[in-house]
mmCIF file of C-alpha atoms in Angstrom:
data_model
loop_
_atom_site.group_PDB
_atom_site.id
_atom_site.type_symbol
_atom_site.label_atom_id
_atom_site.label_comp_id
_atom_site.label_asym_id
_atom_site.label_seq_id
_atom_site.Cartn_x
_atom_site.Cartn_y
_atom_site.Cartn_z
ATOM 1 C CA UNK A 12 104.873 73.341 102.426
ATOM 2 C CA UNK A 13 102.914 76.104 100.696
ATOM 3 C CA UNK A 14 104.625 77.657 97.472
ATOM 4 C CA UNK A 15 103.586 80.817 95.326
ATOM 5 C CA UNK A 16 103.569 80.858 91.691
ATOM 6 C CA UNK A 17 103.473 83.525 89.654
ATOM 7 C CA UNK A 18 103.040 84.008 85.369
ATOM 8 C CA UNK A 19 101.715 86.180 83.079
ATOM 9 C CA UNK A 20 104.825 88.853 82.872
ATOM 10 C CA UNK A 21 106.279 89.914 79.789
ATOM 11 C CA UNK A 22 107.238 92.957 77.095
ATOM 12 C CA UNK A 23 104.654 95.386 76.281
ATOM 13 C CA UNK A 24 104.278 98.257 74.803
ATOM 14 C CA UNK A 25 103.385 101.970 76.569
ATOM 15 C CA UNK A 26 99.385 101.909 76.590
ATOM 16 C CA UNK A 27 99.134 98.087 76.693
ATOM 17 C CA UNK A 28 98.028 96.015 79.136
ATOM 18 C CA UNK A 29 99.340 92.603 80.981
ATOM 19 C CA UNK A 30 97.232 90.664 83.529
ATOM 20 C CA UNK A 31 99.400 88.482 86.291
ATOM 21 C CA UNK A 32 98.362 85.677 88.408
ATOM 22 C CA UNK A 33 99.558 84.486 91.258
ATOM 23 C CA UNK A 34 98.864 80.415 92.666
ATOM 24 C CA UNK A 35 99.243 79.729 96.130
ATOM 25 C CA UNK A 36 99.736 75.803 96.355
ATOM 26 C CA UNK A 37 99.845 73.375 99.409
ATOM 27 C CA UNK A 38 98.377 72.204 101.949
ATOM 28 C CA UNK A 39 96.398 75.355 102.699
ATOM 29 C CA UNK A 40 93.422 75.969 105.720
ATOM 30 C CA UNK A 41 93.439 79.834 105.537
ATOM 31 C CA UNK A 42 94.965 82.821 103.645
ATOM 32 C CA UNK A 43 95.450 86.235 104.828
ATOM 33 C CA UNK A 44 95.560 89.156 102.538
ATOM 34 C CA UNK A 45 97.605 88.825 99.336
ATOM 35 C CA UNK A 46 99.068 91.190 97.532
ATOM 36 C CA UNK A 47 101.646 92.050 94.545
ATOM 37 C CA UNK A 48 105.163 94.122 94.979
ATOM 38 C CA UNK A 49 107.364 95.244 92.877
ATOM 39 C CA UNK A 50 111.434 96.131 92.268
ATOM 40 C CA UNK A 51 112.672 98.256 89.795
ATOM 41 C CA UNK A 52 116.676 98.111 89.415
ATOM 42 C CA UNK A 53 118.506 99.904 91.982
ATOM 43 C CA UNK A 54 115.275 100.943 93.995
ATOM 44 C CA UNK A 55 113.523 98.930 96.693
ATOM 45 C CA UNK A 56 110.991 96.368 96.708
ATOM 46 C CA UNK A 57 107.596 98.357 97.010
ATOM 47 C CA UNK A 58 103.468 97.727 97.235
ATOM 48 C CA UNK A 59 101.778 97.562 94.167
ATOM 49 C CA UNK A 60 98.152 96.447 95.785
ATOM 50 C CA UNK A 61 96.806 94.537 98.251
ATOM 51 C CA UNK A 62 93.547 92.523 98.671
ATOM 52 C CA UNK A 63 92.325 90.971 102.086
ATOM 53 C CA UNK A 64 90.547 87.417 102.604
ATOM 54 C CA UNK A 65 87.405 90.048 103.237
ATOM 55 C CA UNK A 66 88.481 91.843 100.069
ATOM 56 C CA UNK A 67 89.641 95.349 101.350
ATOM 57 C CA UNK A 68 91.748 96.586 98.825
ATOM 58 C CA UNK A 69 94.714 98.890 99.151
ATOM 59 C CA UNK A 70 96.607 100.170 95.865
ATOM 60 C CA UNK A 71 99.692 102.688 95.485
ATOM 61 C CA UNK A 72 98.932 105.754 94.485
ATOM 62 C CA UNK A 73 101.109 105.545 91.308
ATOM 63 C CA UNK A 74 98.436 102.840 89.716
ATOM 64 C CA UNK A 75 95.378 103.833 91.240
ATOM 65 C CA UNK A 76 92.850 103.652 88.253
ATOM 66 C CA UNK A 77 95.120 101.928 85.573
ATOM 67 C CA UNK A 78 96.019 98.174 88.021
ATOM 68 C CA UNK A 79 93.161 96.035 89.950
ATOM 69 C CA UNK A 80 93.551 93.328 92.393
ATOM 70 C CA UNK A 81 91.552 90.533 92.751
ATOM 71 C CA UNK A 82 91.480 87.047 94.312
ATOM 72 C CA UNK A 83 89.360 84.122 94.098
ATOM 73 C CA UNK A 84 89.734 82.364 97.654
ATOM 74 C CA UNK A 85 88.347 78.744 96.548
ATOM 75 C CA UNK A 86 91.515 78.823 94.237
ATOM 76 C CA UNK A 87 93.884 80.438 96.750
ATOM 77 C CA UNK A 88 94.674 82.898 93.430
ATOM 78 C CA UNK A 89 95.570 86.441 92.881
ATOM 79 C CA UNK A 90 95.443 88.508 89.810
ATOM 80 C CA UNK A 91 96.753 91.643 88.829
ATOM 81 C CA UNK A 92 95.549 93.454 85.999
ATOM 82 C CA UNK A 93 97.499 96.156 84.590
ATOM 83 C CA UNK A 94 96.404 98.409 81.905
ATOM 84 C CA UNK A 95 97.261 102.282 80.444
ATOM 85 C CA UNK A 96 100.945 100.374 81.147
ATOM 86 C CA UNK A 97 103.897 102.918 81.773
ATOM 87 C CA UNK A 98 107.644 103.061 81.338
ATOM 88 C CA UNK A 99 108.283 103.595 85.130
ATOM 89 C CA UNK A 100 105.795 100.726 85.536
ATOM 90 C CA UNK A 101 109.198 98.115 84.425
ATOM 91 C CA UNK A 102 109.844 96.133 87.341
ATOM 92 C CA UNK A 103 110.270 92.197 88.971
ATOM 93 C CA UNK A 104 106.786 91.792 90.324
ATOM 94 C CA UNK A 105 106.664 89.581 93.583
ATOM 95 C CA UNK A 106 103.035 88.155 94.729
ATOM 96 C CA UNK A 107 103.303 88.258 98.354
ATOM 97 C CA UNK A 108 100.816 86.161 101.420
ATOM 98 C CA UNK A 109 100.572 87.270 104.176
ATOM 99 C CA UNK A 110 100.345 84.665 105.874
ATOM 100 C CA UNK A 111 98.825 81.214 105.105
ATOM 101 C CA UNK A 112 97.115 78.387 108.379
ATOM 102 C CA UNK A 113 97.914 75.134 106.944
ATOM 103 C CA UNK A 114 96.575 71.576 108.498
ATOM 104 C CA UNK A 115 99.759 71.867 110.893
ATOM 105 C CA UNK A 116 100.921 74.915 111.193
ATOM 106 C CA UNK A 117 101.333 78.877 110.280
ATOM 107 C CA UNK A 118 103.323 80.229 107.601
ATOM 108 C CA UNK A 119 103.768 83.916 107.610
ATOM 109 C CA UNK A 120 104.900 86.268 104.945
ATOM 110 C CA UNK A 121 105.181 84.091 101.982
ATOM 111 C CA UNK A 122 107.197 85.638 98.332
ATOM 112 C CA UNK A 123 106.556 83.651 94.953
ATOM 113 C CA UNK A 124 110.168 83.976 92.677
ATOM 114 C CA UNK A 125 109.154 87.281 90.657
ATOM 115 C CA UNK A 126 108.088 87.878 86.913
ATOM 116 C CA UNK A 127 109.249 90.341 84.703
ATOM 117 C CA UNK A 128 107.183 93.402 83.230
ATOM 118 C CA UNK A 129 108.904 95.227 80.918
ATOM 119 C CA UNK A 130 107.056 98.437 79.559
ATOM 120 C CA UNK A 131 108.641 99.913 75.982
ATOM 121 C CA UNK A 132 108.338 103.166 75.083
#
């Protein structure tokens, strides 16, 4: 069983910045590329960025230069860091793997349970 945690959402202010993290935990051999998503009310779940095991990143284009991704395989973590923070940047944010080789089997396409960022104007 392999389970992803996410923290570090919250209020902030226009301008500010918030940093997620994201802990995959388990029994884990091998993780593919993780990544964080997002879902504003009423619209559908979208990429925010993506980092591969290799570390080929992939960001949308509404946060290139103001988010970065980054991972630290030996801690099967993911971070998000989010600064010059925006209005339209409100959303659930999901941390997302892939897919994940454990001792006994594969486990594709993995979702942590979301954490609020609420930007204030």
């Amino acid at each position: 069983q392999v389970q992803l945690v996410e923290s570090g959402g919250g209020l902030v202010q226009a301008g500010g910045s918030l940093r997620l993290s994201c802990a995959a935990s388990g029994n884990i051999f091998r993780t593919n590329a993780m990544g964080w998503y997002r879902q504003a009310p009423g619209n559908q779940r979208e990429l925010v960025a993506v980092i591969t095991n290799g570390g080929i990143i992939n960001y949308a284009d509404s946060v290139k230069g103001r988010f970065t991704i980054s991972r630290d395989n030996a801690k099967n973590m993911v971070y998000l860091q989010m600064n010059s923070l925006k209005p339209e940047d409100t959303a659930v944010y999901y941390c997302n793997l892939n897919g994940v080789r454990t001792s006994s089997n594969f486990i594709s396409n993995l979702w942590g349970q979301g954490t609020q960022v609420t930007v204030s104007s």
